[in-house]
Amino acid sequence: MRLVALTLLVAAVAICAEAPKADLTLQDSAGKKVRLRDLRGKPAVLNFWATWCGPCKAEMPMLVELEKQYAARGVQFIGASMDGSKTKAQIPSFLAEHHVAFPVWYGGSADDLDRLHLGGAVPATAFLDAEGHIVARILGQARLEELKERLDWLTGDRSGPAPEPLVKHLQ
């Protein structure tokens, strides 16, 4: 009987244990330090991309349109550029070409992707709840329906089943 009680206690603690909150520190376009934890209080979409990435270029128009649609629901969109010193100068023209109005952070790295369990390639997208927990990830170029499904769940009452927490479109 004690073994059963102990097993149930351990299981309850494991279920109730809060997942760690995602954190990331990068820079804005002016070089000012920006932190993911400062966005807590609202759900967020964090998309890692680069100017040299073909799938990122294809995905960006969807993110721009979804940001317009979901801003009224309080969703914050953040772009995290993976461009290094050789391509960083191309970021402003890329943003203008794609009409990106949401904040873009500079200095993303493979270590950041790894720390957030986003694989090792771009594009990669994380969906964060208002408390800062990553509730879903898409590795590789996202499909519109995948983005909407996760955004609707994130901004809804979450009474239905959660969408698949990890979608991989990478080989």
mmCIF file of N, CA and C in Angstrom, residues 15-102:
data_model
loop_
_atom_site.group_PDB
_atom_site.id
_atom_site.type_symbol
_atom_site.label_atom_id
_atom_site.label_comp_id
_atom_site.label_asym_id
_atom_site.label_seq_id
_atom_site.Cartn_x
_atom_site.Cartn_y
_atom_site.Cartn_z
ATOM 1 N N ILE A 15 3.518 15.463 -12.711
ATOM 2 C CA ILE A 15 2.482 16.101 -13.522
ATOM 3 C C ILE A 15 2.368 17.579 -13.187
ATOM 4 N N CYS A 16 2.474 17.907 -11.906
ATOM 5 C CA CYS A 16 2.290 19.289 -11.465
ATOM 6 C C CYS A 16 3.538 20.144 -11.640
ATOM 7 N N ALA A 17 4.681 19.505 -11.854
ATOM 8 C CA ALA A 17 5.914 20.275 -11.991
ATOM 9 C C ALA A 17 5.799 21.186 -13.207
ATOM 10 N N GLU A 18 6.113 22.430 -13.015
ATOM 11 C CA GLU A 18 5.988 23.401 -14.089
ATOM 12 C C GLU A 18 7.169 23.281 -15.037
ATOM 13 N N ALA A 19 6.875 23.265 -16.308
ATOM 14 C CA ALA A 19 7.930 23.242 -17.317
ATOM 15 C C ALA A 19 8.710 24.548 -17.224
ATOM 16 N N PRO A 20 10.001 24.491 -17.515
ATOM 17 C CA PRO A 20 10.779 25.729 -17.446
ATOM 18 C C PRO A 20 10.277 26.749 -18.453
ATOM 19 N N LYS A 21 10.406 27.999 -18.094
ATOM 20 C CA LYS A 21 9.985 29.079 -18.981
ATOM 21 C C LYS A 21 11.115 29.377 -19.962
ATOM 22 N N ALA A 22 10.733 29.612 -21.190
ATOM 23 C CA ALA A 22 11.722 29.893 -22.228
ATOM 24 C C ALA A 22 12.343 31.261 -21.988
ATOM 25 N N ASP A 23 13.635 31.354 -22.234
ATOM 26 C CA ASP A 23 14.273 32.655 -22.162
ATOM 27 C C ASP A 23 15.308 32.776 -23.266
ATOM 28 N N LEU A 24 15.524 33.982 -23.679
ATOM 29 C CA LEU A 24 16.421 34.286 -24.776
ATOM 30 C C LEU A 24 16.773 35.756 -24.653
ATOM 31 N N THR A 25 18.029 36.087 -24.869
ATOM 32 C CA THR A 25 18.458 37.480 -24.873
ATOM 33 C C THR A 25 19.171 37.754 -26.190
ATOM 34 N N LEU A 26 18.644 38.699 -26.949
ATOM 35 C CA LEU A 26 19.251 39.108 -28.217
ATOM 36 C C LEU A 26 19.327 40.631 -28.236
ATOM 37 N N GLN A 27 19.400 41.227 -29.413
ATOM 38 C CA GLN A 27 19.448 42.684 -29.543
ATOM 39 C C GLN A 27 18.406 43.147 -30.556
ATOM 40 N N ASP A 28 17.893 44.360 -30.327
ATOM 41 C CA ASP A 28 16.999 44.933 -31.334
ATOM 42 C C ASP A 28 17.854 45.605 -32.413
ATOM 43 N N SER A 29 17.222 46.242 -33.374
ATOM 44 C CA SER A 29 17.964 46.836 -34.492
ATOM 45 C C SER A 29 18.886 47.971 -34.063
ATOM 46 N N ALA A 30 18.624 48.557 -32.905
ATOM 47 C CA ALA A 30 19.472 49.634 -32.392
ATOM 48 C C ALA A 30 20.593 49.110 -31.500
ATOM 49 N N GLY A 31 20.645 47.791 -31.312
ATOM 50 C CA GLY A 31 21.683 47.205 -30.472
ATOM 51 C C GLY A 31 21.307 47.094 -29.006
ATOM 52 N N LYS A 32 20.074 47.452 -28.661
ATOM 53 C CA LYS A 32 19.609 47.365 -27.275
ATOM 54 C C LYS A 32 19.251 45.915 -26.936
ATOM 55 N N LYS A 33 19.616 45.489 -25.732
ATOM 56 C CA LYS A 33 19.325 44.135 -25.281
ATOM 57 C C LYS A 33 17.817 43.936 -25.128
ATOM 58 N N VAL A 34 17.321 42.832 -25.674
ATOM 59 C CA VAL A 34 15.906 42.466 -25.558
ATOM 60 C C VAL A 34 15.828 41.035 -25.049
ATOM 61 N N ARG A 35 14.818 40.786 -24.195
ATOM 62 C CA ARG A 35 14.693 39.457 -23.578
ATOM 63 C C ARG A 35 13.297 38.899 -23.797
ATOM 64 N N LEU A 36 13.261 37.631 -24.060
ATOM 65 C CA LEU A 36 11.989 36.946 -24.254
ATOM 66 C C LEU A 36 11.133 37.021 -22.998
ATOM 67 N N ARG A 37 11.739 36.936 -21.847
ATOM 68 C CA ARG A 37 10.963 36.955 -20.597
ATOM 69 C C ARG A 37 10.212 38.275 -20.399
ATOM 70 N N ASP A 38 10.669 39.338 -21.046
ATOM 71 C CA ASP A 38 9.982 40.625 -20.922
ATOM 72 C C ASP A 38 8.642 40.643 -21.660
ATOM 73 N N LEU A 39 8.380 39.627 -22.472
ATOM 74 C CA LEU A 39 7.113 39.537 -23.206
ATOM 75 C C LEU A 39 6.036 38.802 -22.423
ATOM 76 N N ARG A 40 6.398 38.230 -21.281
ATOM 77 C CA ARG A 40 5.421 37.440 -20.526
ATOM 78 C C ARG A 40 4.208 38.291 -20.173
ATOM 79 N N GLY A 41 3.068 37.629 -20.173
ATOM 80 C CA GLY A 41 1.802 38.307 -19.942
ATOM 81 C C GLY A 41 0.913 38.218 -21.171
ATOM 82 N N LYS A 42 1.530 37.925 -22.309
ATOM 83 C CA LYS A 42 0.792 37.743 -23.560
ATOM 84 C C LYS A 42 1.371 36.530 -24.282
ATOM 85 N N PRO A 43 0.537 35.823 -25.034
ATOM 86 C CA PRO A 43 1.088 34.736 -25.846
ATOM 87 C C PRO A 43 1.995 35.313 -26.933
ATOM 88 N N ALA A 44 2.936 34.496 -27.386
ATOM 89 C CA ALA A 44 3.894 34.983 -28.380
ATOM 90 C C ALA A 44 4.250 33.899 -29.390
ATOM 91 N N VAL A 45 4.632 34.361 -30.560
ATOM 92 C CA VAL A 45 5.177 33.501 -31.606
ATOM 93 C C VAL A 45 6.591 33.998 -31.864
ATOM 94 N N LEU A 46 7.560 33.113 -31.703
ATOM 95 C CA LEU A 46 8.968 33.437 -31.919
ATOM 96 C C LEU A 46 9.444 32.653 -33.134
ATOM 97 N N ASN A 47 9.804 33.378 -34.191
ATOM 98 C CA ASN A 47 10.218 32.738 -35.434
ATOM 99 C C ASN A 47 11.683 33.050 -35.717
ATOM 100 N N PHE A 48 12.501 32.007 -35.798
ATOM 101 C CA PHE A 48 13.903 32.148 -36.185
ATOM 102 C C PHE A 48 13.985 32.042 -37.704
ATOM 103 N N TRP A 49 14.697 32.967 -38.329
ATOM 104 C CA TRP A 49 14.785 33.042 -39.781
ATOM 105 C C TRP A 49 16.111 33.677 -40.171
ATOM 106 N N ALA A 50 16.380 33.730 -41.469
ATOM 107 C CA ALA A 50 17.575 34.406 -41.986
ATOM 108 C C ALA A 50 17.295 34.896 -43.404
ATOM 109 N N THR A 51 17.983 35.952 -43.801
ATOM 110 C CA THR A 51 17.778 36.527 -45.133
ATOM 111 C C THR A 51 18.186 35.565 -46.240
ATOM 112 N N TRP A 52 19.126 34.691 -45.973
ATOM 113 C CA TRP A 52 19.651 33.759 -46.973
ATOM 114 C C TRP A 52 18.857 32.454 -47.046
ATOM 115 N N CYS A 53 17.823 32.316 -46.246
ATOM 116 C CA CYS A 53 17.061 31.068 -46.124
ATOM 117 C C CYS A 53 15.835 31.096 -47.040
ATOM 118 N N GLY A 54 15.822 30.243 -48.066
ATOM 119 C CA GLY A 54 14.697 30.178 -48.999
ATOM 120 C C GLY A 54 13.366 29.880 -48.328
ATOM 121 N N PRO A 55 13.278 28.839 -47.482
ATOM 122 C CA PRO A 55 12.010 28.561 -46.799
ATOM 123 C C PRO A 55 11.558 29.713 -45.890
ATOM 124 N N CYS A 56 12.519 30.454 -45.331
ATOM 125 C CA CYS A 56 12.162 31.607 -44.488
ATOM 126 C C CYS A 56 11.480 32.682 -45.328
ATOM 127 N N LYS A 57 12.011 32.900 -46.537
ATOM 128 C CA LYS A 57 11.418 33.889 -47.442
ATOM 129 C C LYS A 57 9.995 33.490 -47.817
ATOM 130 N N ALA A 58 9.782 32.202 -48.030
ATOM 131 C CA ALA A 58 8.446 31.716 -48.397
ATOM 132 C C ALA A 58 7.472 31.803 -47.227
ATOM 133 N N GLU A 59 7.968 31.612 -46.031
ATOM 134 C CA GLU A 59 7.127 31.584 -44.829
ATOM 135 C C GLU A 59 6.766 32.984 -44.319
ATOM 136 N N MET A 60 7.635 33.949 -44.531
ATOM 137 C CA MET A 60 7.471 35.277 -43.935
ATOM 138 C C MET A 60 6.144 35.955 -44.281
ATOM 139 N N PRO A 61 5.646 35.916 -45.519
ATOM 140 C CA PRO A 61 4.356 36.565 -45.798
ATOM 141 C C PRO A 61 3.206 36.011 -44.942
ATOM 142 N N MET A 62 3.237 34.712 -44.656
ATOM 143 C CA MET A 62 2.197 34.128 -43.786
ATOM 144 C C MET A 62 2.279 34.717 -42.387
ATOM 145 N N LEU A 63 3.492 34.830 -41.872
ATOM 146 C CA LEU A 63 3.665 35.370 -40.520
ATOM 147 C C LEU A 63 3.212 36.823 -40.455
ATOM 148 N N VAL A 64 3.516 37.586 -41.490
ATOM 149 C CA VAL A 64 3.096 38.993 -41.538
ATOM 150 C C VAL A 64 1.572 39.091 -41.500
ATOM 151 N N GLU A 65 0.891 38.285 -42.292
ATOM 152 C CA GLU A 65 -0.579 38.305 -42.313
ATOM 153 C C GLU A 65 -1.173 37.805 -40.999
ATOM 154 N N LEU A 66 -0.598 36.752 -40.440
ATOM 155 C CA LEU A 66 -1.118 36.217 -39.173
ATOM 156 C C LEU A 66 -0.916 37.205 -38.032
ATOM 157 N N GLU A 67 0.184 37.937 -38.067
ATOM 158 C CA GLU A 67 0.414 38.951 -37.029
ATOM 159 C C GLU A 67 -0.694 39.994 -37.070
ATOM 160 N N LYS A 68 -1.113 40.383 -38.256
ATOM 161 C CA LYS A 68 -2.208 41.349 -38.390
ATOM 162 C C LYS A 68 -3.511 40.770 -37.834
ATOM 163 N N GLN A 69 -3.764 39.504 -38.099
ATOM 164 C CA GLN A 69 -5.003 38.859 -37.664
ATOM 165 C C GLN A 69 -5.042 38.605 -36.158
ATOM 166 N N TYR A 70 -3.915 38.230 -35.576
ATOM 167 C CA TYR A 70 -3.914 37.790 -34.183
ATOM 168 C C TYR A 70 -3.460 38.867 -33.193
ATOM 169 N N ALA A 71 -3.061 40.028 -33.680
ATOM 170 C CA ALA A 71 -2.676 41.116 -32.775
ATOM 171 C C ALA A 71 -3.842 41.512 -31.872
ATOM 172 N N ALA A 72 -5.054 41.502 -32.420
ATOM 173 C CA ALA A 72 -6.241 41.859 -31.630
ATOM 174 C C ALA A 72 -6.490 40.861 -30.502
ATOM 175 N N ARG A 73 -5.979 39.656 -30.637
ATOM 176 C CA ARG A 73 -6.114 38.646 -29.580
ATOM 177 C C ARG A 73 -4.946 38.697 -28.604
ATOM 178 N N GLY A 74 -4.068 39.675 -28.795
ATOM 179 C CA GLY A 74 -2.963 39.863 -27.863
ATOM 180 C C GLY A 74 -1.711 39.074 -28.167
ATOM 181 N N VAL A 75 -1.646 38.445 -29.322
ATOM 182 C CA VAL A 75 -0.464 37.646 -29.659
ATOM 183 C C VAL A 75 0.653 38.565 -30.144
ATOM 184 N N GLN A 76 1.835 38.363 -29.580
ATOM 185 C CA GLN A 76 3.022 39.105 -29.986
ATOM 186 C C GLN A 76 3.835 38.238 -30.937
ATOM 187 N N PHE A 77 4.224 38.777 -32.052
ATOM 188 C CA PHE A 77 5.098 38.078 -32.992
ATOM 189 C C PHE A 77 6.486 38.692 -32.883
ATOM 190 N N ILE A 78 7.496 37.840 -32.845
ATOM 191 C CA ILE A 78 8.885 38.279 -32.792
ATOM 192 C C ILE A 78 9.657 37.492 -33.839
ATOM 193 N N GLY A 79 10.437 38.186 -34.631
ATOM 194 C CA GLY A 79 11.354 37.529 -35.550
ATOM 195 C C GLY A 79 12.737 37.551 -34.935
ATOM 196 N N ALA A 80 13.426 36.429 -34.971
ATOM 197 C CA ALA A 80 14.794 36.346 -34.454
ATOM 198 C C ALA A 80 15.707 36.007 -35.629
ATOM 199 N N SER A 81 16.464 36.988 -36.077
ATOM 200 C CA SER A 81 17.321 36.798 -37.239
ATOM 201 C C SER A 81 18.566 35.997 -36.880
ATOM 202 N N MET A 82 18.881 35.049 -37.743
ATOM 203 C CA MET A 82 20.082 34.230 -37.592
ATOM 204 C C MET A 82 21.208 34.753 -38.483
ATOM 205 N N ASP A 83 21.017 35.920 -39.072
ATOM 206 C CA ASP A 83 22.041 36.470 -39.952
ATOM 207 C C ASP A 83 23.286 36.847 -39.166
ATOM 208 N N GLY A 84 24.428 36.473 -39.707
ATOM 209 C CA GLY A 84 25.704 36.816 -39.105
ATOM 210 C C GLY A 84 26.239 38.115 -39.668
ATOM 211 N N SER A 85 27.487 38.402 -39.365
ATOM 212 C CA SER A 85 28.082 39.675 -39.763
ATOM 213 C C SER A 85 28.095 39.881 -41.279
ATOM 214 N N LYS A 86 28.196 38.805 -42.060
ATOM 215 C CA LYS A 86 28.253 38.936 -43.523
ATOM 216 C C LYS A 86 26.910 39.300 -44.148
ATOM 217 N N THR A 87 25.807 38.941 -43.512
ATOM 218 C CA THR A 87 24.483 39.182 -44.113
ATOM 219 C C THR A 87 23.585 40.093 -43.278
ATOM 220 N N LYS A 88 24.062 40.512 -42.129
ATOM 221 C CA LYS A 88 23.255 41.358 -41.236
ATOM 222 C C LYS A 88 22.771 42.640 -41.928
ATOM 223 N N ALA A 89 23.586 43.198 -42.797
ATOM 224 C CA ALA A 89 23.219 44.447 -43.483
ATOM 225 C C ALA A 89 22.019 44.267 -44.409
ATOM 226 N N GLN A 90 21.697 43.031 -44.769
ATOM 227 C CA GLN A 90 20.574 42.765 -45.664
ATOM 228 C C GLN A 90 19.232 42.699 -44.929
ATOM 229 N N ILE A 91 19.264 42.687 -43.608
ATOM 230 C CA ILE A 91 18.030 42.531 -42.829
ATOM 231 C C ILE A 91 17.024 43.652 -43.104
ATOM 232 N N PRO A 92 17.411 44.937 -43.039
ATOM 233 C CA PRO A 92 16.405 45.993 -43.269
ATOM 234 C C PRO A 92 15.701 45.890 -44.621
ATOM 235 N N SER A 93 16.435 45.577 -45.683
ATOM 236 C CA SER A 93 15.781 45.474 -46.997
ATOM 237 C C SER A 93 14.876 44.243 -47.055
ATOM 238 N N PHE A 94 15.264 43.153 -46.407
ATOM 239 C CA PHE A 94 14.418 41.962 -46.339
ATOM 240 C C PHE A 94 13.106 42.295 -45.631
ATOM 241 N N LEU A 95 13.198 43.001 -44.507
ATOM 242 C CA LEU A 95 12.006 43.363 -43.736
ATOM 243 C C LEU A 95 11.094 44.290 -44.537
ATOM 244 N N ALA A 96 11.685 45.239 -45.253
ATOM 245 C CA ALA A 96 10.888 46.158 -46.076
ATOM 246 C C ALA A 96 10.215 45.409 -47.224
ATOM 247 N N GLU A 97 10.960 44.530 -47.867
ATOM 248 C CA GLU A 97 10.414 43.760 -48.996
ATOM 249 C C GLU A 97 9.223 42.903 -48.576
ATOM 250 N N HIS A 98 9.287 42.377 -47.359
ATOM 251 C CA HIS A 98 8.226 41.486 -46.878
ATOM 252 C C HIS A 98 7.201 42.200 -45.989
ATOM 253 N N HIS A 99 7.341 43.519 -45.840
ATOM 254 C CA HIS A 99 6.398 44.341 -45.067
ATOM 255 C C HIS A 99 6.278 43.858 -43.618
ATOM 256 N N VAL A 100 7.407 43.515 -43.025
ATOM 257 C CA VAL A 100 7.419 43.026 -41.643
ATOM 258 C C VAL A 100 7.282 44.215 -40.702
ATOM 259 N N ALA A 101 6.230 44.201 -39.887
ATOM 260 C CA ALA A 101 5.985 45.287 -38.933
ATOM 261 C C ALA A 101 6.258 44.845 -37.498
ATOM 262 N N PHE A 102 6.333 43.543 -37.258
ATOM 263 C CA PHE A 102 6.574 43.081 -35.889
ATOM 264 C C PHE A 102 8.059 43.216 -35.538
#
